[in-house]
């Protein structure tokens, strides 16, 4: 059992205010101003808790940059475009993207960069990373703060870090799942006292006949709506890369990771990363309801192959010294590996766009 300052605070809050909904617990764990996981540290990389695609290979960000350049083309090449990244981490993907975008100078000149980042620690890291960049950069606490205008939105492993609600089905209805205290004062999962009113009617059709004990997770934030609305009204496209399920499904996916391994989500609040899978169907439905068009999701391997990742590796490897060439090769192999637990399969890519853009690169076969 681990004690953390946040665990004490959560205990205090529960003893004063009663059981805490899972969503609120996850929110405190990740973004509590003093003790939140992301607020105090850089969790990425080999020495951290997890590693992401852009940290594995430069080719990832480069292809995303070329994708953005072609989206800009389809947008009829506006003189000003807001290139927005949600949760940029160390800024690696954006730096690689900007380098690759040098092949389309007019696109690069049109860019104003907007980074949506809640963590002071990572924001500082990004400030260092972008210090020498020759495009204007602005930081924001939330997506809603980004000024109007045509936009290209990028997000890799961002949405899995947004808090989820959980409900459990019982014989007389659905109950919100909460974190509470056992008699010894330890954190444990439990159920709220009352069923959630009208929830039977609100759950997706696929879950109406779910057996007792089923857990259903959903995100209550309005970001998918906001992205869909923005792109439909002001133009542009978004690329969402994350792990998750294509169709809304039952089951718990909340998980905690520390030092590249799974840990108990209740054990060390604020010291372990908490994530939950992205419900791509719910995301797509929300964006579409605002008038945007959705493509995919497709497997990361498929997307990167269609963007020409293998060719790119050949070109880079031919230019690089042999040790570096081997490193590029093994990084890319990892990104597009297609076993059931490999990144190329687990990670999915979904695009959202203003309908006027037509078919989005990488999704030629996936119009919904
Ligand atoms: N995209 C990066 C980092 C992924 S980690 C990569 O692929 O390497 C998640 C990122 O989202 C971090 O930068 C984290 O600080 C940020 N983040 C998490 N929750 C956030 C929130 N609610 N609002 C804004 N940024 C958030």
Tab-separated table of C-alpha atoms and ligand atoms in Angstrom:
chain	number	residue	atom	x	y	z
A	1	UNK	CA	0.000	0.000	0.000
A	2	UNK	CA	1.349	3.417	-0.957
A	3	UNK	CA	0.571	6.701	0.734
A	4	UNK	CA	0.561	9.848	-1.336
A	5	UNK	CA	-0.405	13.425	-0.409
A	6	UNK	CA	-3.333	13.156	-2.800
A	7	UNK	CA	-4.552	9.943	-1.171
A	8	UNK	CA	-4.807	11.804	2.144
A	9	UNK	CA	-6.688	14.615	0.504
A	10	UNK	CA	-9.111	12.237	-1.231
A	11	UNK	CA	-9.737	10.433	2.065
A	12	UNK	CA	-10.480	13.772	3.699
A	13	UNK	CA	-12.837	14.800	0.939
A	14	UNK	CA	-14.715	11.487	1.087
A	15	UNK	CA	-15.103	11.626	4.856
A	16	UNK	CA	-16.508	15.131	4.566
A	17	UNK	CA	-18.576	14.956	1.390
A	18	UNK	CA	-19.282	11.238	0.933
A	19	UNK	CA	-18.296	8.772	-1.783
A	20	UNK	CA	-16.531	10.282	-4.812
A	21	UNK	CA	-17.657	9.439	-8.374
A	22	UNK	CA	-14.953	7.657	-10.410
A	23	UNK	CA	-14.818	10.582	-12.828
A	24	UNK	CA	-13.977	12.991	-10.058
A	25	UNK	CA	-11.394	10.599	-8.608
A	26	UNK	CA	-9.703	10.305	-12.008
A	27	UNK	CA	-9.773	14.055	-12.461
A	28	UNK	CA	-8.047	14.663	-9.122
A	29	UNK	CA	-5.477	11.946	-9.832
A	30	UNK	CA	-4.491	13.469	-13.172
A	31	UNK	CA	-4.981	17.206	-12.859
A	32	UNK	CA	-5.258	18.194	-9.181
A	33	UNK	CA	-3.396	21.546	-9.153
A	34	UNK	CA	-0.742	20.478	-6.617
A	35	UNK	CA	-0.678	16.696	-6.658
A	36	UNK	CA	-2.118	15.704	-10.066
A	37	UNK	CA	-0.075	13.170	-12.007
A	38	UNK	CA	0.433	15.385	-15.056
A	39	UNK	CA	0.844	18.620	-13.145
A	40	UNK	CA	4.138	17.856	-11.503
A	41	UNK	CA	6.151	15.675	-13.827
A	42	UNK	CA	7.155	14.613	-17.315
A	43	UNK	CA	5.824	11.046	-17.367
A	44	UNK	CA	7.082	10.163	-20.850
A	45	UNK	CA	10.029	8.197	-22.093
A	46	UNK	CA	12.017	5.195	-21.037
A	47	UNK	CA	12.753	6.537	-17.552
A	48	UNK	CA	9.126	7.638	-17.078
A	49	UNK	CA	5.925	5.646	-16.899
A	50	UNK	CA	4.987	5.160	-20.534
A	51	UNK	CA	6.217	5.849	-24.054
A	52	UNK	CA	4.184	7.176	-26.961
A	53	UNK	CA	4.454	6.844	-30.744
A	54	UNK	CA	6.153	10.211	-31.351
A	55	UNK	CA	8.735	9.328	-28.689
A	56	UNK	CA	9.399	5.998	-30.407
A	57	UNK	CA	10.000	7.318	-33.910
A	58	UNK	CA	10.450	10.696	-35.585
A	59	UNK	CA	8.650	9.263	-38.617
A	60	UNK	CA	5.344	9.365	-36.727
A	61	UNK	CA	5.320	13.157	-36.310
A	62	UNK	CA	6.736	13.664	-39.796
A	63	UNK	CA	3.842	11.797	-41.392
A	64	UNK	CA	1.346	13.654	-39.211
A	65	UNK	CA	2.944	16.907	-40.442
A	66	UNK	CA	2.531	15.863	-44.071
A	67	UNK	CA	-1.051	14.824	-43.343
A	68	UNK	CA	-1.677	18.301	-41.916
A	69	UNK	CA	-0.156	19.915	-45.013
A	70	UNK	CA	-2.477	17.952	-47.271
A	71	UNK	CA	-5.479	18.808	-45.078
A	72	UNK	CA	-4.523	22.465	-45.514
A	73	UNK	CA	-4.504	21.931	-49.294
A	74	UNK	CA	-8.004	20.480	-49.150
A	75	UNK	CA	-9.095	23.484	-47.057
A	76	UNK	CA	-8.196	25.641	-50.108
A	77	UNK	CA	-4.946	26.811	-48.528
A	78	UNK	CA	-6.098	29.561	-46.151
A	79	UNK	CA	-3.508	32.290	-45.446
A	80	UNK	CA	-3.938	31.650	-41.740
A	81	UNK	CA	-4.551	28.297	-40.163
A	82	UNK	CA	-4.633	27.429	-36.479
A	83	UNK	CA	-2.648	24.271	-35.945
A	84	UNK	CA	-3.954	23.035	-32.608
A	85	UNK	CA	-2.442	20.182	-30.631
A	86	UNK	CA	-4.246	18.768	-27.610
A	87	UNK	CA	-1.877	17.495	-24.903
A	88	UNK	CA	1.476	17.853	-26.728
A	89	UNK	CA	3.573	16.093	-24.037
A	90	UNK	CA	7.209	16.895	-24.776
A	91	UNK	CA	6.315	18.615	-28.049
A	92	UNK	CA	8.084	15.909	-30.033
A	93	UNK	CA	5.288	15.147	-32.499
A	94	UNK	CA	4.787	18.814	-33.337
A	95	UNK	CA	8.503	19.466	-33.829
A	96	UNK	CA	8.781	16.498	-36.199
A	97	UNK	CA	5.607	17.620	-37.975
A	98	UNK	CA	6.906	21.160	-38.416
A	99	UNK	CA	10.208	19.904	-39.820
A	100	UNK	CA	8.392	17.712	-42.346
A	101	UNK	CA	6.074	20.595	-43.247
A	102	UNK	CA	9.054	22.550	-44.561
A	103	UNK	CA	8.424	20.837	-47.896
A	104	UNK	CA	5.264	22.979	-48.189
A	105	UNK	CA	6.577	26.471	-47.309
A	106	UNK	CA	3.243	28.222	-47.905
A	107	UNK	CA	1.573	25.948	-45.351
A	108	UNK	CA	4.274	26.580	-42.801
A	109	UNK	CA	3.944	30.326	-43.285
A	110	UNK	CA	0.191	30.118	-42.703
A	111	UNK	CA	0.520	28.356	-39.345
A	112	UNK	CA	-0.157	29.758	-35.907
A	113	UNK	CA	0.476	27.023	-33.351
A	114	UNK	CA	-1.955	26.569	-30.459
A	115	UNK	CA	-1.006	24.114	-27.744
A	116	UNK	CA	-3.673	23.010	-25.298
A	117	UNK	CA	-1.812	21.895	-22.200
A	118	UNK	CA	-2.956	21.782	-18.596
A	119	UNK	CA	0.350	20.761	-17.018
A	120	UNK	CA	2.758	23.524	-15.962
A	121	UNK	CA	5.623	21.000	-15.982
A	122	UNK	CA	4.981	19.872	-19.555
A	123	UNK	CA	4.205	23.378	-20.721
A	124	UNK	CA	7.668	24.410	-19.594
A	125	UNK	CA	9.165	21.514	-21.508
A	126	UNK	CA	7.232	22.512	-24.601
A	127	UNK	CA	8.389	26.112	-24.247
A	128	UNK	CA	11.983	24.913	-24.374
A	129	UNK	CA	11.250	22.597	-27.293
A	130	UNK	CA	9.602	25.335	-29.366
A	131	UNK	CA	11.935	28.190	-28.426
A	132	UNK	CA	13.804	28.106	-31.724
A	133	UNK	CA	10.762	27.514	-33.907
A	134	UNK	CA	10.037	30.190	-36.519
A	135	UNK	CA	6.239	30.148	-36.148
A	136	UNK	CA	4.067	31.917	-33.547
A	137	UNK	CA	3.130	29.638	-30.631
A	138	UNK	CA	0.415	30.121	-28.013
A	139	UNK	CA	-0.597	28.019	-25.042
A	140	UNK	CA	-4.118	27.441	-23.738
A	141	UNK	CA	-5.715	25.701	-20.794
A	142	UNK	CA	-8.578	24.365	-22.870
A	143	UNK	CA	-9.722	23.920	-26.477
A	144	UNK	CA	-12.442	26.550	-26.053
A	145	UNK	CA	-9.800	29.227	-25.529
A	146	UNK	CA	-8.334	28.859	-29.021
A	147	UNK	CA	-9.420	31.865	-31.128
A	148	UNK	CA	-11.756	31.364	-34.100
A	149	UNK	CA	-10.587	30.503	-37.591
A	150	UNK	CA	-9.894	27.521	-39.825
A	151	UNK	CA	-8.095	24.850	-37.839
A	152	UNK	CA	-6.208	21.600	-38.001
A	153	UNK	CA	-6.485	19.710	-34.717
A	154	UNK	CA	-4.071	16.965	-33.684
A	155	UNK	CA	-4.276	14.712	-30.619
A	156	UNK	CA	-2.167	11.661	-29.833
A	157	UNK	CA	-2.892	9.854	-26.567
A	158	UNK	CA	-4.848	12.806	-25.232
A	159	UNK	CA	-8.433	11.602	-24.999
A	160	UNK	CA	-7.585	8.486	-22.984
A	161	UNK	CA	-6.362	10.858	-20.254
A	162	UNK	CA	-9.720	12.603	-19.917
A	163	UNK	CA	-11.760	11.393	-16.923
A	164	UNK	CA	-14.510	8.791	-17.428
A	165	UNK	CA	-17.749	8.196	-15.597
A	166	UNK	CA	-18.576	4.620	-14.683
A	167	UNK	CA	-21.967	3.043	-13.997
A	168	UNK	CA	-22.791	-0.516	-12.948
A	169	UNK	CA	-26.026	-2.270	-13.769
A	170	UNK	CA	-27.961	-3.794	-10.863
A	171	UNK	CA	-31.342	-5.549	-10.857
A	172	UNK	CA	-33.229	-2.266	-10.351
A	173	UNK	CA	-31.210	0.061	-12.583
A	174	UNK	CA	-27.771	1.606	-13.163
A	175	UNK	CA	-25.713	2.979	-10.264
A	176	UNK	CA	-22.816	5.368	-10.550
A	177	UNK	CA	-19.531	3.770	-9.467
A	178	UNK	CA	-17.773	5.650	-6.696
A	179	UNK	CA	-14.608	5.578	-4.603
A	180	UNK	CA	-15.301	5.237	-0.878
A	181	UNK	CA	-13.576	4.300	2.382
A	182	UNK	CA	-13.552	0.847	3.957
A	183	UNK	CA	-13.758	0.574	7.784
A	184	UNK	CA	-9.953	0.886	8.004
A	185	UNK	CA	-9.962	4.091	5.972
A	186	UNK	CA	-8.603	2.503	2.763
A	187	UNK	CA	-9.934	3.539	-0.637
A	188	UNK	CA	-12.257	1.048	-2.322
A	189	UNK	CA	-14.742	1.003	-5.187
A	190	UNK	CA	-18.457	1.051	-4.373
A	191	UNK	CA	-21.852	2.077	-5.688
A	192	UNK	CA	-23.769	5.299	-5.140
A	193	UNK	CA	-26.828	4.998	-2.895
A	194	UNK	CA	-29.401	5.625	-5.576
A	195	UNK	CA	-29.799	4.566	-9.185
A	196	UNK	CA	-29.097	7.187	-11.852
A	197	UNK	CA	-32.534	8.514	-12.872
A	198	UNK	CA	-33.644	7.587	-16.409
A	199	UNK	CA	-30.300	5.988	-17.187
A	200	UNK	CA	-31.990	2.935	-18.765
A	201	UNK	CA	-33.198	5.242	-21.515
A	202	UNK	CA	-29.925	7.110	-21.826
A	203	UNK	CA	-27.512	4.193	-22.269
A	204	UNK	CA	-26.726	3.291	-25.871
A	205	UNK	CA	-29.098	0.709	-27.357
A	206	UNK	CA	-26.340	-1.917	-27.400
A	207	UNK	CA	-26.274	-1.858	-23.587
A	208	UNK	CA	-29.984	-1.947	-22.750
A	209	UNK	CA	-30.083	-5.714	-22.248
A	210	UNK	CA	-26.707	-5.927	-20.539
A	211	UNK	CA	-26.475	-8.488	-17.718
A	212	UNK	CA	-26.397	-7.413	-14.071
A	213	UNK	CA	-22.910	-6.378	-13.003
A	214	UNK	CA	-22.064	-4.812	-16.390
A	215	UNK	CA	-19.846	-1.728	-16.170
A	216	UNK	CA	-20.380	1.064	-18.680
A	217	UNK	CA	-17.911	3.934	-19.111
A	218	UNK	CA	-18.514	7.242	-20.802
A	219	UNK	CA	-16.973	10.674	-20.992
A	220	UNK	CA	-19.235	13.565	-20.158
A	221	UNK	CA	-16.986	16.331	-21.496
A	222	UNK	CA	-18.143	18.212	-24.565
A	223	UNK	CA	-14.882	18.181	-26.529
A	224	UNK	CA	-16.078	15.915	-29.373
A	225	UNK	CA	-19.080	18.242	-29.800
A	226	UNK	CA	-16.855	21.324	-29.655
A	227	UNK	CA	-14.406	19.929	-32.222
A	228	UNK	CA	-17.228	18.868	-34.553
A	229	UNK	CA	-18.919	22.250	-34.255
A	230	UNK	CA	-15.731	24.201	-34.801
A	231	UNK	CA	-14.723	22.252	-37.917
A	232	UNK	CA	-18.244	22.334	-39.371
A	233	UNK	CA	-18.591	26.091	-38.887
A	234	UNK	CA	-15.061	27.445	-39.289
A	235	UNK	CA	-13.451	24.834	-41.512
A	236	UNK	CA	-10.663	22.372	-41.050
A	237	UNK	CA	-9.881	18.830	-39.983
A	238	UNK	CA	-8.845	16.856	-36.922
A	239	UNK	CA	-6.761	13.737	-36.441
A	240	UNK	CA	-7.449	11.770	-33.271
A	241	UNK	CA	-5.047	8.941	-32.423
A	242	UNK	CA	-5.648	6.789	-29.358
A	243	UNK	CA	-6.545	3.348	-28.127
A	244	UNK	CA	-10.166	2.473	-27.752
A	245	UNK	CA	-13.099	0.671	-29.262
A	246	UNK	CA	-14.774	1.233	-32.626
A	247	UNK	CA	-18.285	0.630	-31.298
A	248	UNK	CA	-19.667	1.618	-27.903
A	249	UNK	CA	-19.215	-1.391	-25.643
A	250	UNK	CA	-19.596	-2.521	-22.052
A	251	UNK	CA	-16.655	-3.226	-19.782
A	252	UNK	CA	-14.167	-1.489	-17.558
A	253	UNK	CA	-11.026	-0.114	-19.202
A	254	UNK	CA	-9.881	2.242	-16.448
A	255	UNK	CA	-6.271	1.364	-15.781
A	256	UNK	CA	-3.267	2.694	-13.917
A	257	UNK	CA	0.302	2.538	-15.205
A	258	UNK	CA	3.503	3.286	-13.379
A	259	UNK	CA	7.072	2.504	-14.470
A	260	UNK	CA	5.804	0.808	-17.695
A	261	UNK	CA	3.623	-1.696	-15.754
A	262	UNK	CA	0.012	-1.945	-14.544
A	263	UNK	CA	-0.783	-1.012	-10.945
A	264	UNK	CA	-3.941	-0.763	-8.800
A	265	UNK	CA	-5.740	2.502	-9.748
A	266	UNK	CA	-6.606	3.180	-6.085
A	267	UNK	CA	-3.142	2.511	-4.689
A	268	UNK	CA	-1.148	5.646	-5.363
A	269	UNK	CA	-3.405	8.538	-6.464
A	270	UNK	CA	-1.388	11.217	-8.246
A	271	UNK	CA	1.686	9.011	-8.637
A	272	UNK	CA	0.418	6.677	-11.391
A	273	UNK	CA	-1.053	7.473	-14.803
A	274	UNK	CA	-4.772	6.718	-15.105
A	275	UNK	CA	-6.369	6.170	-18.488
A	276	UNK	CA	-9.482	4.663	-20.029
A	277	UNK	CA	-10.173	3.581	-23.619
A	278	UNK	CA	-11.732	6.039	-26.035
A	279	UNK	CA	-15.254	5.275	-27.267
A	280	UNK	CA	-14.712	6.248	-30.910
A	281	UNK	CA	-18.351	5.672	-31.784
A	282	UNK	CA	-19.581	8.114	-29.152
A	283	UNK	CA	-16.919	10.587	-30.334
A	284	UNK	CA	-17.928	10.196	-33.985
A	285	UNK	CA	-21.652	10.513	-33.248
A	286	UNK	CA	-21.093	13.710	-31.265
A	287	UNK	CA	-18.917	15.301	-33.965
A	288	UNK	CA	-21.359	14.300	-36.712
A	289	UNK	CA	-24.313	15.682	-34.805
A	290	UNK	CA	-22.607	19.094	-35.139
A	291	UNK	CA	-22.315	18.802	-38.922
A	292	UNK	CA	-18.757	17.498	-39.261
A	293	UNK	CA	-17.833	14.431	-41.295
A	294	UNK	CA	-16.055	11.490	-39.678
A	295	UNK	CA	-13.573	9.038	-41.218
A	296	UNK	CA	-12.515	5.792	-39.575
A	297	UNK	CA	-11.365	4.849	-37.031
A	298	UNK	CA	-8.779	2.649	-38.713
A	299	UNK	CA	-5.786	0.841	-37.271
A	300	UNK	CA	-2.673	2.984	-36.806
A	301	UNK	CA	-0.709	0.508	-38.953
A	302	UNK	CA	-3.151	0.943	-41.847
A	303	UNK	CA	-3.100	4.723	-41.562
A	304	UNK	CA	0.691	5.001	-41.428
A	305	UNK	CA	1.125	2.562	-44.319
A	306	UNK	CA	-1.292	4.526	-46.467
A	307	UNK	CA	0.682	7.679	-45.727
A	308	UNK	CA	3.764	5.908	-47.028
A	309	UNK	CA	5.650	5.044	-43.858
A	310	UNK	CA	7.625	2.261	-45.514
A	311	UNK	CA	8.891	4.529	-48.282
A	312	UNK	CA	9.807	7.183	-45.739
A	313	UNK	CA	11.869	4.681	-43.762
A	314	UNK	CA	13.708	3.598	-46.903
A	315	UNK	CA	14.601	7.184	-47.744
A	316	UNK	CA	15.723	8.029	-44.221
A	317	UNK	CA	17.675	4.801	-43.796
A	318	UNK	CA	19.539	5.313	-47.045
A	319	UNK	CA	20.743	8.701	-45.788
A	320	UNK	CA	21.528	7.699	-42.204
A	321	UNK	CA	24.588	6.000	-40.708
A	322	UNK	CA	23.899	2.286	-40.191
A	323	UNK	CA	23.300	2.457	-36.432
A	324	UNK	CA	20.738	5.207	-36.824
A	325	UNK	CA	19.179	3.396	-39.786
A	326	UNK	CA	18.650	0.318	-37.610
A	327	UNK	CA	17.078	2.470	-34.906
A	328	UNK	CA	14.688	4.121	-37.368
A	329	UNK	CA	13.771	0.724	-38.735
A	330	UNK	CA	13.024	-0.846	-35.347
A	331	UNK	CA	11.026	2.196	-34.158
A	332	UNK	CA	8.817	2.137	-37.227
A	333	UNK	CA	8.367	-1.633	-37.010
A	334	UNK	CA	7.009	-1.110	-33.509
A	335	UNK	CA	4.532	1.554	-34.642
A	336	UNK	CA	3.078	-0.639	-37.387
A	337	UNK	CA	3.330	-4.082	-35.763
A	338	UNK	CA	-0.032	-5.776	-36.142
A	339	UNK	CA	-0.238	-8.471	-33.483
A	340	UNK	CA	-3.307	-8.271	-31.225
A	341	UNK	CA	-1.361	-6.362	-28.532
A	342	UNK	CA	0.876	-4.347	-30.843
A	343	UNK	CA	0.739	-0.594	-31.335
A	344	UNK	CA	-0.289	-0.793	-34.987
A	345	UNK	CA	-3.473	-2.599	-33.963
A	346	UNK	CA	-4.219	-1.182	-30.512
A	347	UNK	CA	-3.976	2.408	-31.652
A	348	UNK	CA	-6.698	3.731	-33.910
A	349	UNK	CA	-6.862	6.834	-36.030
A	350	UNK	CA	-10.010	8.822	-36.690
A	351	UNK	CA	-10.364	11.971	-38.781
A	352	UNK	CA	-13.076	14.593	-38.435
A	353	UNK	CA	-13.501	17.234	-41.091
A	354	UNK	CA	-15.609	19.929	-42.594
A	355	UNK	CA	-17.682	18.097	-45.269
A	356	UNK	CA	-16.356	20.436	-47.991
A	357	UNK	CA	-12.909	18.860	-47.733
A	358	UNK	CA	-13.966	15.636	-49.440
A	359	UNK	CA	-12.003	12.509	-48.703
A	360	UNK	CA	-9.239	12.866	-46.148
A	361	UNK	CA	-5.770	11.403	-46.873
A	362	UNK	CA	-5.328	8.001	-45.233
A	363	UNK	CA	-9.078	7.318	-45.213
A	364	UNK	CA	-9.702	6.783	-48.927
A	365	UNK	CA	-11.662	3.571	-48.247
A	366	UNK	CA	-13.449	4.618	-45.077
A	367	UNK	CA	-16.237	7.039	-45.759
A	368	UNK	CA	-18.942	6.523	-43.160
B	1	LIG	N1	0.651	13.716	-27.099
B	1	LIG	C1	1.836	13.423	-26.314
B	1	LIG	C2	1.568	13.306	-24.818
B	1	LIG	C3	0.502	12.328	-24.374
B	1	LIG	S1	0.282	12.337	-22.606
B	1	LIG	C4	2.530	12.192	-26.851
B	1	LIG	O1	1.924	11.480	-27.655
B	1	LIG	O2	3.674	11.942	-26.484
B	1	LIG	C5	-1.157	13.378	-22.405
B	1	LIG	C6	-0.921	14.852	-22.580
B	1	LIG	O3	-2.152	15.539	-22.354
B	1	LIG	C7	0.070	15.497	-21.631
B	1	LIG	O4	0.733	16.542	-22.289
B	1	LIG	C8	-0.848	16.014	-20.519
B	1	LIG	O5	-0.265	16.972	-19.699
B	1	LIG	C9	-2.000	16.536	-21.328
B	1	LIG	N2	-3.287	16.613	-20.624
B	1	LIG	C10	-3.867	15.655	-19.861
B	1	LIG	N3	-5.077	16.034	-19.423
B	1	LIG	C11	-5.289	17.269	-19.945
B	1	LIG	C12	-6.388	18.192	-19.891
B	1	LIG	N4	-7.479	17.914	-19.185
B	1	LIG	N5	-6.285	19.351	-20.564
B	1	LIG	C13	-5.158	19.642	-21.282
B	1	LIG	N6	-4.104	18.811	-21.377
B	1	LIG	C14	-4.149	17.636	-20.724
